[in-house]
Tab-separated table of C-alpha atoms and ligand atoms in Angstrom:
chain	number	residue	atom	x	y	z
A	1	UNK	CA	37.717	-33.689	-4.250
A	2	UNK	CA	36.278	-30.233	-4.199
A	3	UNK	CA	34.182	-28.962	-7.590
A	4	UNK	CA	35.656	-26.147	-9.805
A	5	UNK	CA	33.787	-22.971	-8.611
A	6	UNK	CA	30.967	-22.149	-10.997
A	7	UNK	CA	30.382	-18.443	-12.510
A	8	UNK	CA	26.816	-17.389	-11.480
A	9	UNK	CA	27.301	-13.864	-12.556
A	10	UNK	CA	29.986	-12.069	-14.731
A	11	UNK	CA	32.877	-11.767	-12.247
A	12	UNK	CA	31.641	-13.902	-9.003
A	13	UNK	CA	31.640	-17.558	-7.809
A	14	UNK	CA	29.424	-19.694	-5.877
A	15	UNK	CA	30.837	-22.005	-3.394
A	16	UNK	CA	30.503	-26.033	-3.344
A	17	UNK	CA	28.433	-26.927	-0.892
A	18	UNK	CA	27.417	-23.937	0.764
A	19	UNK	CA	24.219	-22.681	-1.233
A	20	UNK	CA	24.178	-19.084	-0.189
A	21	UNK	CA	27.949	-18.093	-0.283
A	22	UNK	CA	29.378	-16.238	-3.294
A	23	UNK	CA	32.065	-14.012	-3.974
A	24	UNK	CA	32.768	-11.094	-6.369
A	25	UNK	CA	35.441	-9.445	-7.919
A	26	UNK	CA	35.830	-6.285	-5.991
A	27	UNK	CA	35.564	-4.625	-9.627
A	28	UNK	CA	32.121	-5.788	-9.676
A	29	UNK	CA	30.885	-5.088	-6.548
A	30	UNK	CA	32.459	-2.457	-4.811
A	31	UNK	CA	30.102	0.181	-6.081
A	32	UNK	CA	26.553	-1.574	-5.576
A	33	UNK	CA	24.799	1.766	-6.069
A	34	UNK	CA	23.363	1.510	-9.674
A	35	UNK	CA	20.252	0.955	-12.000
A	36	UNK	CA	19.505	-2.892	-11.437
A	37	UNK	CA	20.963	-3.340	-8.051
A	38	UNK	CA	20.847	-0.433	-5.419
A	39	UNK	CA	18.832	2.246	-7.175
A	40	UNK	CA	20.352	5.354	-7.248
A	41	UNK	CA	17.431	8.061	-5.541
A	42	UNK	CA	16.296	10.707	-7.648
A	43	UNK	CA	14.841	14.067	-7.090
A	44	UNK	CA	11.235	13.868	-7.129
A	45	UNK	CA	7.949	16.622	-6.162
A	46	UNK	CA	4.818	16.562	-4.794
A	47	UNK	CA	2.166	19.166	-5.659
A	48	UNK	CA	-0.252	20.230	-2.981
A	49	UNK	CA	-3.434	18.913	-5.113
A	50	UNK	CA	-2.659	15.687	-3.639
A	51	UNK	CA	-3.939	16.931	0.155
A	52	UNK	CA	-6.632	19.529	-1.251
A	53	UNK	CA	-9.446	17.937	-1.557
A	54	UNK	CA	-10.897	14.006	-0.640
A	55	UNK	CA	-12.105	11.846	2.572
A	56	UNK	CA	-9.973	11.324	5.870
A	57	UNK	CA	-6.707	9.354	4.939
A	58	UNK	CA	-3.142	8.877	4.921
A	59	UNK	CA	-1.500	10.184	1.729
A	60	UNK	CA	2.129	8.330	1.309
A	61	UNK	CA	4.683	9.585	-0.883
A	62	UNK	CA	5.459	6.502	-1.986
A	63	UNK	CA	8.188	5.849	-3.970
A	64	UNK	CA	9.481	2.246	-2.726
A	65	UNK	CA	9.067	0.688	-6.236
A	66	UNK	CA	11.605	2.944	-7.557
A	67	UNK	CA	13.960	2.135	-4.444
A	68	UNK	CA	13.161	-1.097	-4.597
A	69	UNK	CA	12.153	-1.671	-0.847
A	70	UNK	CA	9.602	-2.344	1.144
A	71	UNK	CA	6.783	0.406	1.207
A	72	UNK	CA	5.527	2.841	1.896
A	73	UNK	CA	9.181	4.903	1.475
A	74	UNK	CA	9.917	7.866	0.315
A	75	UNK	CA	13.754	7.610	0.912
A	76	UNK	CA	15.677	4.451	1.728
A	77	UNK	CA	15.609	5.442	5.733
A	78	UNK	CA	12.271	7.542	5.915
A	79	UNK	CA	8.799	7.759	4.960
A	80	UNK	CA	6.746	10.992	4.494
A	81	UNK	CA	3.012	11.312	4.176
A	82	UNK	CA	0.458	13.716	4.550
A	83	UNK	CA	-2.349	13.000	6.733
A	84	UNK	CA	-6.045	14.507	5.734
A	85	UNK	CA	-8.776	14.778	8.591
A	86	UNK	CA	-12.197	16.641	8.219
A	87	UNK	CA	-13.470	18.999	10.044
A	88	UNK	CA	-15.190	16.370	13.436
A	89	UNK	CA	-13.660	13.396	12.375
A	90	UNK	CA	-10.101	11.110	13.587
A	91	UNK	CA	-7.874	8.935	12.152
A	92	UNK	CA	-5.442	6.242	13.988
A	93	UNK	CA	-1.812	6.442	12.531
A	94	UNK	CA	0.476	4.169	13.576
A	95	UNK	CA	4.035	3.318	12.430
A	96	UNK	CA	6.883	0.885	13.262
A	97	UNK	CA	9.266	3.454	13.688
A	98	UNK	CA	11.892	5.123	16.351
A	99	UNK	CA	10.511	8.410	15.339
A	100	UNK	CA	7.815	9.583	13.824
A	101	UNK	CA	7.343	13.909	13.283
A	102	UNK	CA	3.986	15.684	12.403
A	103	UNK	CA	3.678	19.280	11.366
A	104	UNK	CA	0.513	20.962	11.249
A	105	UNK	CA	0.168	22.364	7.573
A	106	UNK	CA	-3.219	23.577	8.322
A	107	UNK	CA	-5.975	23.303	10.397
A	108	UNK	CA	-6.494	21.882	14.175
A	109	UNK	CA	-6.956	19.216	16.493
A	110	UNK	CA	-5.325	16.858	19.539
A	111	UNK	CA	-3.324	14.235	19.096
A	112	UNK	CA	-3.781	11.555	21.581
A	113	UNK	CA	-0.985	8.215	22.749
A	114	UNK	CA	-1.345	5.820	25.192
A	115	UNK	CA	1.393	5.655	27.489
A	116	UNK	CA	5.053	4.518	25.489
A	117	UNK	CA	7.804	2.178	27.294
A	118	UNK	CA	8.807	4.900	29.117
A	119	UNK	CA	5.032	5.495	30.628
A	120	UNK	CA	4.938	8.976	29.211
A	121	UNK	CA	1.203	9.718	27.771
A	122	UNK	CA	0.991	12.537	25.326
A	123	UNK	CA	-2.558	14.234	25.160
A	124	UNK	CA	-1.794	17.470	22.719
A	125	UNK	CA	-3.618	20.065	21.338
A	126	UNK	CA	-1.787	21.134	17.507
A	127	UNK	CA	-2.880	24.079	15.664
A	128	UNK	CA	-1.032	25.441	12.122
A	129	UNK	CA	2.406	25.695	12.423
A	130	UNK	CA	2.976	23.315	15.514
A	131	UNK	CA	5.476	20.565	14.979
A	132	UNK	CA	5.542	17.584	17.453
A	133	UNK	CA	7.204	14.228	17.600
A	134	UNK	CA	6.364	10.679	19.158
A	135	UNK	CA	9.269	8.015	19.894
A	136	UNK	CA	8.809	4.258	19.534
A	137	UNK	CA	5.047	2.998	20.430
A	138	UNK	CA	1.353	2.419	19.683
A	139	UNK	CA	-1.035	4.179	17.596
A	140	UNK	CA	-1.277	7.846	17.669
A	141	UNK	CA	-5.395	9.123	17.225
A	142	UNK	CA	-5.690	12.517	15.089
A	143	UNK	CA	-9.041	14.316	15.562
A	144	UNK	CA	-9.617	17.491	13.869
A	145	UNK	CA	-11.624	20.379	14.837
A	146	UNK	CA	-10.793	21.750	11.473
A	147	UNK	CA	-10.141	20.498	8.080
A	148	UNK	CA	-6.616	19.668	8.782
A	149	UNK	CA	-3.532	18.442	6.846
A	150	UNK	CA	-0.411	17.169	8.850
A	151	UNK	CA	2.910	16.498	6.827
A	152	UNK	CA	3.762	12.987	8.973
A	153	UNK	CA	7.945	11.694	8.402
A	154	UNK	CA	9.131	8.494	10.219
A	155	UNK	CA	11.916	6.063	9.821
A	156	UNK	CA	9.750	2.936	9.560
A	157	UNK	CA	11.628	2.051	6.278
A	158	UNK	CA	14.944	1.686	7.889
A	159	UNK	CA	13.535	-0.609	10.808
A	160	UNK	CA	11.833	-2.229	7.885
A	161	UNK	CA	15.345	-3.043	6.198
A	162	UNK	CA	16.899	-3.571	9.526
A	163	UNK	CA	14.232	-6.527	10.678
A	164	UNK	CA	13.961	-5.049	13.656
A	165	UNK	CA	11.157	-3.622	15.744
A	166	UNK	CA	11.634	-0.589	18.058
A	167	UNK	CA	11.163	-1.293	21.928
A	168	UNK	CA	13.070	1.886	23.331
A	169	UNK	CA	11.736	5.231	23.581
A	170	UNK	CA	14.737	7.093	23.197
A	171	UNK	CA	13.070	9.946	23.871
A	172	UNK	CA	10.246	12.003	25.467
A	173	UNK	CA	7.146	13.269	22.769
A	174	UNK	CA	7.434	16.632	22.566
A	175	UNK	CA	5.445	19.446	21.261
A	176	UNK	CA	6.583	22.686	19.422
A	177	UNK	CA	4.167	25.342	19.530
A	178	UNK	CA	3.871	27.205	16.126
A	179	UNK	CA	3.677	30.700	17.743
A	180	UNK	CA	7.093	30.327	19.907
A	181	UNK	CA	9.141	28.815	16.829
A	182	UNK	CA	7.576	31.877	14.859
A	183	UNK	CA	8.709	34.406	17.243
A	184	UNK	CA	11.957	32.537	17.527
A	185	UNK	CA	12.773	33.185	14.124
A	186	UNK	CA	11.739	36.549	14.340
A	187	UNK	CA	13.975	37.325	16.572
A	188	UNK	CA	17.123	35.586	14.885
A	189	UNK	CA	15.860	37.804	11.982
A	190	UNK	CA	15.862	40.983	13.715
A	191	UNK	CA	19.196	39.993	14.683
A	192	UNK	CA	21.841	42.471	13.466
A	193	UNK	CA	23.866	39.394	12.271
A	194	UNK	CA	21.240	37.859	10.096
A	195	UNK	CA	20.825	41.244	8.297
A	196	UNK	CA	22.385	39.901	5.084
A	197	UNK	CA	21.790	36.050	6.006
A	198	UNK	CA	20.288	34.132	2.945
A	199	UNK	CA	19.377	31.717	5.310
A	200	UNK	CA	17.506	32.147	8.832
A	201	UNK	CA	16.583	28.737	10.195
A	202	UNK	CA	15.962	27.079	13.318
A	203	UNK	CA	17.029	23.482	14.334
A	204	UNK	CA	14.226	22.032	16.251
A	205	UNK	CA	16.117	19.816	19.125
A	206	UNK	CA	15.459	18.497	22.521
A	207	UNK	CA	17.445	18.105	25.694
A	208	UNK	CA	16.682	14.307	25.682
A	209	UNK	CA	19.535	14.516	22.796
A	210	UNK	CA	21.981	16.527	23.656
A	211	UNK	CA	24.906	15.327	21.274
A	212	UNK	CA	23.296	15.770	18.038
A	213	UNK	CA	21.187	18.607	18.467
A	214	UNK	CA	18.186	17.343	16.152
A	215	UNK	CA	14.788	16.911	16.948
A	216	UNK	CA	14.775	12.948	17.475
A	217	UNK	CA	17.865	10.275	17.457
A	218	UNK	CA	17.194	9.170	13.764
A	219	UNK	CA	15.207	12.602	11.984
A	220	UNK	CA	16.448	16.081	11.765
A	221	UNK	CA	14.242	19.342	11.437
A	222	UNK	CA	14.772	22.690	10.267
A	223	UNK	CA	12.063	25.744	9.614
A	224	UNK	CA	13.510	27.671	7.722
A	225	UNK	CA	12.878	31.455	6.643
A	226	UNK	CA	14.198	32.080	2.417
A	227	UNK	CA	14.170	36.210	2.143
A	228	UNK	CA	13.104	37.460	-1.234
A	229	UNK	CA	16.067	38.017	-3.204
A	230	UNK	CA	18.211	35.403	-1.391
A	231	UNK	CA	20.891	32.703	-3.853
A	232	UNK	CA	22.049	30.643	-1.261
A	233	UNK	CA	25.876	29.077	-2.363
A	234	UNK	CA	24.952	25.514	-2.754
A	235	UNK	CA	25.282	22.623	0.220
A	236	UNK	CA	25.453	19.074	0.112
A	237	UNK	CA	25.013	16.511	2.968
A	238	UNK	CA	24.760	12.482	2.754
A	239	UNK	CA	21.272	12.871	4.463
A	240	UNK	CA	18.408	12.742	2.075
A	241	UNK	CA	15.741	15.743	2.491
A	242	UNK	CA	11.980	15.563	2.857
A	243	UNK	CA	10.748	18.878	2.345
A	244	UNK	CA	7.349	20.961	3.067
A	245	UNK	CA	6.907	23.725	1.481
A	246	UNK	CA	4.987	25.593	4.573
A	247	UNK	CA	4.814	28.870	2.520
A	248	UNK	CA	5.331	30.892	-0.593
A	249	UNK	CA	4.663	33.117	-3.530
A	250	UNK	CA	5.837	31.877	-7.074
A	251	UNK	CA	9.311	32.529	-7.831
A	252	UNK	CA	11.124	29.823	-4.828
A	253	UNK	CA	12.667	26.834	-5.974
A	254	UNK	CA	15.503	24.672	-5.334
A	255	UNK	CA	17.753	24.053	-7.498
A	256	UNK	CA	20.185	20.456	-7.277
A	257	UNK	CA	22.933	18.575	-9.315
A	258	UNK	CA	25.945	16.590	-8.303
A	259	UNK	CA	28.616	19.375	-9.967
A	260	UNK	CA	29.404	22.572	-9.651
A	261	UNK	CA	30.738	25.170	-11.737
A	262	UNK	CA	34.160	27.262	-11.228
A	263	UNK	CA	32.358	30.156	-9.799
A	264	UNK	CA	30.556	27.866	-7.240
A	265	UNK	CA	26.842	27.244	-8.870
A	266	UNK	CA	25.128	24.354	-9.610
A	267	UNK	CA	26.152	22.590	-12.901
A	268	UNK	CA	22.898	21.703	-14.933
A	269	UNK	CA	20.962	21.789	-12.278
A	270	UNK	CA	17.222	19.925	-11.502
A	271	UNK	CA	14.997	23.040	-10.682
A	272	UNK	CA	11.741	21.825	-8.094
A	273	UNK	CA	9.480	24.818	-8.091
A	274	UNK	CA	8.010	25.526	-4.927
A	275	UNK	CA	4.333	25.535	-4.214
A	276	UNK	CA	2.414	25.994	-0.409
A	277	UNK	CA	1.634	22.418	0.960
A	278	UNK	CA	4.401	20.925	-1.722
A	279	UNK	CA	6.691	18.127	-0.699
A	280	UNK	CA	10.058	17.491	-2.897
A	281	UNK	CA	12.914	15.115	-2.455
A	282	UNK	CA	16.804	16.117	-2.253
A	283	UNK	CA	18.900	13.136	-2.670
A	284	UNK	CA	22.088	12.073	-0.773
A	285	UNK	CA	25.242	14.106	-1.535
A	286	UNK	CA	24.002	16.268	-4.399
A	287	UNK	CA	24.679	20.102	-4.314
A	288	UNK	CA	21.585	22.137	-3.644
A	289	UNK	CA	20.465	25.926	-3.591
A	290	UNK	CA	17.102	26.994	-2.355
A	291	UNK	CA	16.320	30.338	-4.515
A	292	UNK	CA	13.899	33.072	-4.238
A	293	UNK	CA	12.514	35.727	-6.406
A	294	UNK	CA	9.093	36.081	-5.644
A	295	UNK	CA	9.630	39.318	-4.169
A	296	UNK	CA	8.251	38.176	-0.266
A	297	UNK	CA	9.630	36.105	2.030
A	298	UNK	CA	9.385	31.944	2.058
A	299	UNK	CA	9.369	29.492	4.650
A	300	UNK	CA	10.507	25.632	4.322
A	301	UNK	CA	10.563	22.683	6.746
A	302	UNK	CA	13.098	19.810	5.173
A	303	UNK	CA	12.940	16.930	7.589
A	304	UNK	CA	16.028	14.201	7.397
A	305	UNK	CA	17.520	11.196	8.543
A	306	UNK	CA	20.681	13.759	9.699
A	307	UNK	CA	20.271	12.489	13.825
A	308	UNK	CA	21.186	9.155	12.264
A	309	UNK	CA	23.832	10.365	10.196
A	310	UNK	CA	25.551	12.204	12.629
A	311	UNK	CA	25.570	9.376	15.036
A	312	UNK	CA	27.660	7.461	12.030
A	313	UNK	CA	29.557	10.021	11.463
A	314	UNK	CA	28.418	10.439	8.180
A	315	UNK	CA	26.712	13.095	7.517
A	316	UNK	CA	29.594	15.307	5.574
A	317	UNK	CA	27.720	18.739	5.495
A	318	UNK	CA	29.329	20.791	2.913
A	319	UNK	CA	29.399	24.419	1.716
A	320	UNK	CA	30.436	25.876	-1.648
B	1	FE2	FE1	20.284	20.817	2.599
């Protein structure tokens, strides 16, 4: 005779005899995203004081506790930290992760990998403003000529959830020189069709990845150029953004809310001032507007887990 089912939560049922099983209601469990089970991810900032000063390290910006997964996390898929070196000295990073990106905020060094699963070896001089990226493998060593500080994104967190380890470069390291992608977007500025753009970015990609167009499988890059004066009409996309502030007078910020208004702004919306070397946090789906009135122009790397979200599908880019 089988044993009346017995409530172990409003609205579900554990099973006789099989200790892990349970259903729910579908009212109760159809929308998981909420405070006490999946934590809804807010918008959260950086200043650049964290990087300024201090001894050789890896600075996380952590925020796992909040997201209740493993850390260090700073969105449910990615992890973004800076890196500090002094001037002479190294530092070993290393990540279980697909992808990891480094941007050189400032200063200047190598970066140096033992040969990956596909036997490629990357030896690489970075100075400010390059931007490289390593697939799955070992340690990476950072040594620094300069006093350096490297903004460093990778999906560790979602191999993390996953239980999986990454075996497969997917694809080659590659290195973006900070002079070419700076001429690059001076000439899609001088362009005649930019000329009353609010946005001028480039989308750093690699012919490894053809369909997607981003710079690895899982992460997406942008550097992007804000004019002075520009109000971009809020976007929204169901990839979360890491951002770097690379550069900027006050008066930028970004401005983000899940509404907008009848004439196409942001209802009520969070306002994340920018700062030079300042990391913030856009969260999935939310409208957002970067803004500047500091009377020069800005310049912004966001970083995302977009390559994976366009594989799924799932991205959903929107424009007001
Ligand atoms: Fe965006």
């Amino acid at each position: 005779m089988t044993q009346a089912p017995q409530a172990t939560n409003a609205g579900s049922a554990a099973c006789p005899g099989s200790a892990k099983a349970l259903v729910f209601d579908y009212r109760q469990a159809a929308n998981p995203i909420r405070h006490g089970l999946t934590e809804p991810m807010r918008e959260h900032r950086w200043g650049a004081a964290l990087h300024a000063h201090g001894p050789t390290a890896v600075l996380p910006l952590d925020l796992s506790a909040e997201l209740g997964c493993e850390g260090p996390a700073t969105s449910p898929a990615l992890s973004a930290n800076f890196i500090r070196i002094l001037a002479g000295e190294a530092i070993e990073v290393s990540a279980k992760a697909t992808s990891q990106l480094f941007y050189v905020w400032r200063g200047a060094g190598s970066c140096r990998r033992p040969a990956d699963g596909l036997g490629n070896e990357f030896n690489q001089p970075w100075n400010a403003g390059d931007l490289f990226v390593l697939p799955a493998g070992g340690p990476a060593r950072l040594e620094a000529s300069a006093e350096s500080v490297l903004y460093w994104v990778h999906d560790a967190p979602l191999l993390s959830f996953l239980g999986v380890t990454a075996t497969q470069p997917r694809f080659e390291a590659t290195h973006y020189p900070g002079p070419w992608l700076r001429q690059e977007l001076e000439t899609l500025a001088a362009d005649p069709s930019s000329a009353r753009s609010n946005r001028l970015s480039l989308l750093m990609a690699n012919r490894d990845l053809p369909a997607s167009r981003t710079v690895t499988h899982t992460l997406w890059a942008m550097l992007g150029l804000v004019p002075d004066g520009a109000v971009q009409p809020p976007h929204r996309h169901q990839s979360v953004a890491l951002d770097l502030v690379i550069d900027c007078d006050p008066g930028c910020a970004t401005l983000s809310g899940s509404e907008l208004n009848g004439d196409g702004t942001i209802r009520n919306p969070v306002r994340m001032d920018w700062e030079p070397g300042a990391a913030f946090v856009t969260p999935p789906g939310l409208w957002h507007s970067h803004v500047n009135e500091s009377g020069r122009s800005s310049m912004l790397l966001p970083i995302q887990d977009a390559g994976l979200h366009t594989y799924l599908r799932s991205l959903d880019i929107r424009f007001s």
